[in-house]
Short mmCIF file of C-alpha atoms in Angstrom, two decimals:
data_model
loop_
_atom_site.label_atom_id
_atom_site.label_comp_id
_atom_site.label_asym_id
_atom_site.label_seq_id
_atom_site.Cartn_x
_atom_site.Cartn_y
_atom_site.Cartn_z
CA UNK F 28 -72.75 0.26 86.04
CA UNK F 29 -73.86 1.90 82.80
CA UNK F 30 -76.00 5.04 83.19
CA UNK F 31 -78.80 5.50 80.71
CA UNK F 32 -79.43 8.95 79.26
CA UNK F 33 -82.79 9.59 77.66
CA UNK F 34 -82.52 13.30 76.76
CA UNK F 35 -79.56 14.51 74.70
CA UNK F 36 -78.61 15.99 71.36
CA UNK F 37 -78.93 13.50 68.50
CA UNK F 38 -75.53 12.56 67.09
CA UNK F 39 -75.10 13.33 63.41
CA UNK F 40 -71.72 11.67 62.90
CA UNK F 41 -69.27 9.23 64.46
CA UNK F 42 -65.54 8.64 64.28
CA UNK F 43 -64.09 5.27 63.21
CA UNK F 44 -60.84 4.95 65.14
CA UNK F 45 -59.63 1.88 63.18
CA UNK F 46 -56.15 0.58 64.13
CA UNK F 47 -53.72 2.36 66.43
CA UNK F 48 -50.58 2.00 64.29
CA UNK F 49 -47.75 4.18 62.98
CA UNK F 50 -47.90 6.05 59.66
CA UNK F 51 -45.52 3.54 58.00
CA UNK F 52 -47.67 0.61 59.04
CA UNK F 53 -50.78 2.48 57.86
CA UNK F 54 -49.25 2.65 54.37
CA UNK F 55 -48.52 -1.08 54.44
CA UNK F 56 -52.05 -1.78 55.70
CA UNK F 57 -53.56 0.45 53.00
CA UNK F 58 -51.71 -1.38 50.22
CA UNK F 59 -52.65 -4.76 51.67
CA UNK F 60 -56.34 -3.88 52.12
CA UNK F 61 -56.51 -2.30 48.64
CA UNK F 62 -55.05 -5.43 47.02
CA UNK F 63 -57.41 -7.70 48.96
CA UNK F 64 -60.41 -5.54 48.03
CA UNK F 65 -59.52 -5.49 44.32
CA UNK F 66 -58.82 -9.23 44.29
CA UNK F 67 -62.11 -9.93 46.08
CA UNK F 68 -64.25 -7.84 43.73
CA UNK F 69 -62.44 -8.93 40.55
CA UNK F 70 -62.30 -12.60 41.55
CA UNK F 71 -65.94 -12.81 42.55
CA UNK F 72 -67.00 -10.94 39.41
CA UNK F 73 -65.09 -13.51 37.33
CA UNK F 74 -66.72 -16.41 39.20
CA UNK F 75 -70.19 -14.85 38.81
CA UNK F 76 -69.69 -14.14 35.09
CA UNK F 77 -68.29 -17.60 34.51
CA UNK F 78 -71.25 -19.32 36.15
CA UNK F 79 -73.69 -17.19 34.15
CA UNK F 80 -71.93 -17.77 30.80
CA UNK F 81 -70.91 -21.45 30.99
CA UNK F 82 -73.89 -23.86 30.61
CA UNK F 83 -71.95 -26.69 32.31
CA UNK F 84 -71.95 -24.63 35.51
CA UNK F 85 -75.73 -24.16 35.56
CA UNK F 86 -76.15 -26.55 38.49
CA UNK F 87 -77.49 -26.01 42.04
CA UNK F 88 -74.02 -25.88 43.61
CA UNK F 89 -72.84 -23.14 41.26
CA UNK F 90 -76.16 -21.30 41.53
CA UNK F 91 -75.54 -20.93 45.26
CA UNK F 92 -71.87 -20.10 44.64
CA UNK F 93 -72.89 -17.31 42.26
CA UNK F 94 -75.13 -15.76 44.92
CA UNK F 95 -72.39 -16.24 47.52
CA UNK F 96 -69.98 -14.29 45.32
CA UNK F 97 -72.48 -11.43 44.99
CA UNK F 98 -72.88 -11.33 48.79
CA UNK F 99 -69.10 -11.13 49.20
CA UNK F 100 -68.86 -8.20 46.78
CA UNK F 101 -71.64 -6.29 48.58
CA UNK F 102 -70.32 -6.67 52.08
CA UNK F 103 -66.66 -5.92 51.36
CA UNK F 104 -67.79 -2.88 49.36
CA UNK F 105 -69.84 -1.65 52.31
CA UNK F 106 -66.79 -1.64 54.60
CA UNK F 107 -63.39 -1.62 52.89
CA UNK F 108 -63.68 1.54 50.69
CA UNK F 109 -64.47 3.66 53.78
CA UNK F 110 -61.61 1.99 55.67
CA UNK F 111 -59.24 2.76 52.79
CA UNK F 112 -60.40 6.38 52.75
CA UNK F 113 -59.65 6.67 56.48
CA UNK F 114 -56.14 5.25 55.97
CA UNK F 115 -55.42 7.73 53.14
CA UNK F 116 -57.03 10.93 54.42
CA UNK F 117 -57.02 10.41 58.16
CA UNK F 118 -60.63 11.64 58.19
CA UNK F 119 -62.40 9.20 60.51
CA UNK F 120 -65.84 10.80 60.30
CA UNK F 121 -68.88 8.81 59.18
CA UNK F 122 -72.39 10.27 59.20
CA UNK F 123 -75.03 8.48 61.23
CA UNK F 124 -77.17 7.37 58.22
CA UNK F 125 -73.99 6.07 56.54
CA UNK F 126 -73.11 4.16 59.70
CA UNK F 127 -76.55 2.55 59.89
CA UNK F 128 -76.42 1.69 56.17
CA UNK F 129 -72.99 0.09 56.56
CA UNK F 130 -74.18 -1.92 59.55
CA UNK F 131 -77.35 -3.00 57.69
CA UNK F 132 -75.51 -4.20 54.56
CA UNK F 133 -72.87 -6.06 56.54
CA UNK F 134 -75.38 -7.77 58.86
CA UNK F 135 -77.61 -8.67 55.90
CA UNK F 136 -74.78 -10.23 53.88
CA UNK F 137 -73.27 -12.17 56.79
CA UNK F 138 -76.64 -13.59 57.87
CA UNK F 139 -77.56 -14.51 54.30
CA UNK F 140 -74.14 -16.07 53.70
CA UNK F 141 -74.52 -18.42 56.66
CA UNK F 142 -77.83 -19.64 55.24
CA UNK F 143 -76.42 -19.94 51.71
CA UNK F 144 -73.53 -22.04 53.02
CA UNK F 145 -76.12 -24.24 54.75
CA UNK F 146 -78.01 -24.63 51.45
CA UNK F 147 -74.77 -25.60 49.72
CA UNK F 148 -74.09 -28.19 52.44
CA UNK F 149 -77.55 -29.67 51.85
CA UNK F 150 -76.83 -29.77 48.12
CA UNK F 151 -73.59 -31.71 48.74
CA UNK F 152 -75.41 -34.04 51.17
CA UNK F 153 -78.05 -34.93 48.57
CA UNK F 154 -75.43 -35.30 45.80
CA UNK F 155 -73.27 -37.73 47.79
CA UNK F 156 -75.65 -39.48 50.20
CA UNK F 157 -78.71 -39.90 47.95
CA UNK F 158 -77.32 -39.33 44.41
CA UNK F 159 -80.10 -41.24 42.61
CA UNK F 160 -82.66 -38.68 43.78
CA UNK F 161 -80.43 -35.62 43.32
CA UNK F 162 -82.07 -34.32 40.14
CA UNK F 163 -85.54 -34.71 41.65
CA UNK F 164 -84.75 -33.12 45.03
CA UNK F 165 -82.41 -30.32 43.96
CA UNK F 166 -84.68 -28.92 41.29
CA UNK F 167 -84.85 -25.30 40.14
CA UNK F 168 -87.81 -24.41 42.35
CA UNK F 169 -86.08 -25.67 45.51
CA UNK F 170 -82.89 -23.75 44.70
CA UNK F 171 -84.82 -20.52 44.17
CA UNK F 172 -86.80 -21.15 47.37
CA UNK F 173 -83.66 -21.76 49.45
CA UNK F 174 -82.01 -18.60 48.11
CA UNK F 175 -85.18 -16.53 48.60
CA UNK F 176 -85.65 -17.72 52.18
CA UNK F 177 -81.96 -17.05 52.95
CA UNK F 178 -82.20 -13.51 51.56
CA UNK F 179 -85.54 -12.67 53.20
CA UNK F 180 -84.49 -13.96 56.63
CA UNK F 181 -81.14 -12.16 56.36
CA UNK F 182 -82.89 -8.95 55.25
CA UNK F 183 -85.50 -8.99 58.03
CA UNK F 184 -82.87 -9.72 60.68
CA UNK F 185 -80.65 -6.90 59.45
CA UNK F 186 -83.54 -4.45 59.02
CA UNK F 187 -84.73 -5.12 62.57
CA UNK F 188 -81.29 -4.37 64.01
CA UNK F 189 -80.82 -1.28 61.83
CA UNK F 190 -84.20 0.20 62.81
CA UNK F 191 -83.65 -0.46 66.52
CA UNK F 192 -80.12 1.00 66.54
CA UNK F 193 -81.27 4.06 64.56
CA UNK F 194 -83.66 4.95 67.41
CA UNK F 195 -80.95 4.83 70.10
CA UNK F 196 -79.30 7.88 71.65
CA UNK F 197 -75.50 8.24 71.68
CA UNK F 198 -74.63 10.91 74.25
CA UNK F 199 -71.49 9.60 75.94
CA UNK F 200 -69.12 9.25 72.99
CA UNK F 201 -68.92 9.46 69.21
CA UNK F 202 -65.77 7.35 68.91
CA UNK F 203 -66.23 3.84 67.47
CA UNK F 204 -63.18 1.75 68.32
CA UNK F 205 -63.32 -0.18 65.06
CA UNK F 206 -62.81 0.27 61.31
CA UNK F 207 -66.53 -0.10 60.55
CA UNK F 208 -69.85 0.38 62.35
CA UNK F 209 -69.98 -2.91 64.20
CA UNK F 210 -73.34 -3.76 65.75
CA UNK F 211 -71.93 -4.87 69.12
CA UNK F 212 -69.79 -1.75 69.49
CA UNK F 213 -72.69 0.53 68.53
CA UNK F 214 -74.79 -1.03 71.28
CA UNK F 215 -71.96 -0.65 73.80
CA UNK F 216 -71.58 3.00 72.76
CA UNK F 217 -75.25 3.87 73.20
CA UNK F 218 -76.37 5.82 76.24
CA UNK F 219 -79.77 4.09 76.21
CA UNK F 220 -80.85 0.77 77.69
CA UNK F 221 -79.93 -1.82 75.03
CA UNK F 222 -80.55 -5.00 77.05
CA UNK F 223 -83.45 -6.12 74.85
CA UNK F 224 -81.50 -5.46 71.63
CA UNK F 225 -78.45 -7.31 72.96
CA UNK F 226 -80.67 -10.31 73.70
CA UNK F 227 -82.08 -10.09 70.17
CA UNK F 228 -78.54 -10.00 68.74
CA UNK F 229 -77.60 -13.06 70.81
CA UNK F 230 -80.69 -14.95 69.59
CA UNK F 231 -79.84 -13.93 66.03
CA UNK F 232 -76.30 -15.28 66.41
CA UNK F 233 -77.73 -18.59 67.63
CA UNK F 234 -80.32 -19.00 64.86
CA UNK F 235 -78.44 -17.41 61.95
CA UNK F 236 -74.89 -18.36 62.94
CA UNK F 237 -74.42 -21.22 65.35
CA UNK F 238 -77.44 -23.30 64.25
CA UNK F 239 -76.58 -23.21 60.50
CA UNK F 240 -72.98 -24.07 61.41
CA UNK F 241 -74.14 -27.13 63.36
CA UNK F 242 -76.42 -28.16 60.49
CA UNK F 243 -73.45 -27.90 58.11
CA UNK F 244 -71.28 -30.00 60.45
CA UNK F 245 -74.03 -32.62 60.76
CA UNK F 246 -74.41 -32.83 56.98
CA UNK F 247 -70.67 -33.32 56.58
CA UNK F 248 -70.60 -36.06 59.20
CA UNK F 249 -73.18 -37.88 57.05
CA UNK F 250 -71.20 -37.09 53.89
CA UNK F 251 -67.92 -38.39 55.34
CA UNK F 252 -69.67 -41.53 56.64
CA UNK F 253 -71.01 -42.16 53.12
CA UNK F 254 -67.63 -41.49 51.47
CA UNK F 255 -65.91 -44.00 53.79
CA UNK F 256 -68.32 -46.69 52.59
CA UNK F 257 -67.30 -46.17 48.93
CA UNK F 258 -65.17 -49.17 47.94
CA UNK F 259 -62.88 -47.65 45.30
CA UNK F 260 -60.25 -45.11 46.37
CA UNK F 261 -60.85 -43.16 43.16
CA UNK F 262 -64.54 -42.89 44.03
CA UNK F 263 -63.74 -41.64 47.53
CA UNK F 264 -61.35 -38.99 46.18
CA UNK F 265 -63.90 -37.82 43.59
CA UNK F 266 -66.70 -37.64 46.16
CA UNK F 267 -64.65 -35.70 48.69
CA UNK F 268 -63.18 -33.33 46.09
CA UNK F 269 -66.70 -32.30 45.08
CA UNK F 270 -67.32 -30.83 48.54
CA UNK F 271 -63.83 -29.97 49.81
CA UNK F 272 -63.98 -26.41 48.44
CA UNK F 273 -67.25 -25.71 50.23
CA UNK F 274 -65.96 -27.23 53.47
CA UNK F 275 -62.85 -25.03 53.31
CA UNK F 276 -64.95 -21.87 52.86
CA UNK F 277 -67.25 -22.90 55.73
CA UNK F 278 -64.30 -23.35 58.09
CA UNK F 279 -62.77 -20.01 57.08
CA UNK F 280 -65.95 -17.93 57.19
CA UNK F 281 -67.84 -19.53 60.06
CA UNK F 282 -64.74 -20.01 62.19
CA UNK F 283 -63.65 -16.36 62.10
CA UNK F 284 -67.09 -14.74 62.25
CA UNK F 285 -68.47 -16.95 65.05
CA UNK F 286 -65.26 -16.51 67.04
CA UNK F 287 -65.56 -12.74 66.75
CA UNK F 288 -69.23 -12.54 67.73
CA UNK F 289 -69.64 -15.39 70.22
CA UNK F 290 -66.54 -14.74 72.37
CA UNK F 291 -67.20 -12.04 75.03
CA UNK F 292 -65.35 -8.74 74.63
CA UNK F 293 -63.70 -9.25 78.02
CA UNK F 294 -61.78 -12.26 76.70
CA UNK F 295 -59.89 -10.38 73.99
CA UNK F 296 -58.49 -6.88 73.53
CA UNK F 297 -60.10 -4.35 71.14
CA UNK F 298 -57.13 -4.72 68.76
CA UNK F 299 -57.57 -8.51 68.69
CA UNK F 300 -61.26 -8.02 67.95
CA UNK F 301 -60.40 -5.71 65.04
CA UNK F 302 -57.91 -8.26 63.72
CA UNK F 303 -60.52 -11.05 63.84
CA UNK F 304 -63.00 -8.76 62.05
CA UNK F 305 -60.38 -7.99 59.40
CA UNK F 306 -60.04 -11.71 58.72
CA UNK F 307 -63.69 -12.25 57.81
CA UNK F 308 -64.30 -8.83 56.21
CA UNK F 309 -61.21 -8.76 53.96
CA UNK F 310 -59.17 -11.99 53.98
CA UNK F 311 -61.93 -14.63 53.84
CA UNK F 312 -63.92 -13.02 50.95
CA UNK F 313 -60.66 -12.81 48.99
CA UNK F 314 -59.89 -16.48 49.64
CA UNK F 315 -63.40 -17.74 48.82
CA UNK F 316 -63.14 -17.41 45.05
CA UNK F 317 -59.52 -18.61 45.09
CA UNK F 318 -60.56 -21.77 46.93
CA UNK F 319 -63.36 -22.48 44.46
CA UNK F 320 -61.29 -21.67 41.38
CA UNK F 321 -58.06 -23.42 42.38
CA UNK F 322 -59.56 -26.50 44.06
CA UNK F 323 -62.40 -27.11 41.61
CA UNK F 324 -61.39 -28.83 38.38
CA UNK F 325 -64.64 -27.93 36.63
CA UNK F 326 -64.15 -24.22 37.34
CA UNK F 327 -60.49 -24.41 36.27
CA UNK F 328 -61.49 -26.11 32.99
CA UNK F 329 -64.18 -23.48 32.38
CA UNK F 330 -61.69 -20.66 32.98
CA UNK F 331 -59.19 -22.34 30.67
CA UNK F 332 -61.82 -22.75 27.92
CA UNK F 333 -62.94 -19.13 28.25
CA UNK F 334 -59.34 -17.91 28.01
CA UNK F 335 -58.75 -20.02 24.88
CA UNK F 336 -61.87 -18.59 23.24
CA UNK F 337 -60.82 -15.07 24.20
CA UNK F 338 -57.29 -15.53 22.81
CA UNK F 339 -58.71 -16.75 19.47
CA UNK F 340 -60.23 -13.32 18.96
#
């Protein structure tokens, strides 16, 4: 049974233990993480710039995609540079304010991303299931409202967790068995009673993770049912291709993040938990822009046109 300590010295720093691997594997991991980080930032910057510069991409779907790319850049930048520094220097220290900031940015971006993916699913539902009313429903004001609500809810959820964790005492240990300041591990590490915060985290996972995921699945059931009713095969292919990129990103992001947070710690080892976290903090953000650029003909055409214009100069 966990003992709660209420009077102890306030911790000023923690140690991120990351992965327990040999020096040779650390070099391989460093190169891999560095490449994924650079590809993620560069790729999402290209997608964001492209959407801003190409008038043909000024549509609701690409508006949400642009904001999704910005979220990906923020949350990989809050985690991976510190992880890379640990792999290079071996210095695992992270100051307490830095730990809280890292946790806040990551929680904010993940929560907001779930809601943005839900908004994108609604956009695809309207475009395919009620196309005649698409321009009326998915107007500029609604898009701004959906993004604003997603950001505000994500911000308030993250701020609440950050403030509550910042008031906790950490007397038993300063070692975080992870490569970033994970909320669940911080709560487990605390020497205070965190039952209420753990319940809040669980409720947050339900409302900001599982519920949006179910809404997305429901929208795609309606979308697939509508696509099946399309008589021409060409029409079915065109309709499905317009939402296949988004569906792929949803499966990658929601699948890995929900698996990591919803499965109890007792059912997987710490190393398996770190590996799952690595998937949605490094691999998935890198794949997001590749999925949208390689599987979306409109994006590919826009990139091709921009390259041709650039080469003319």
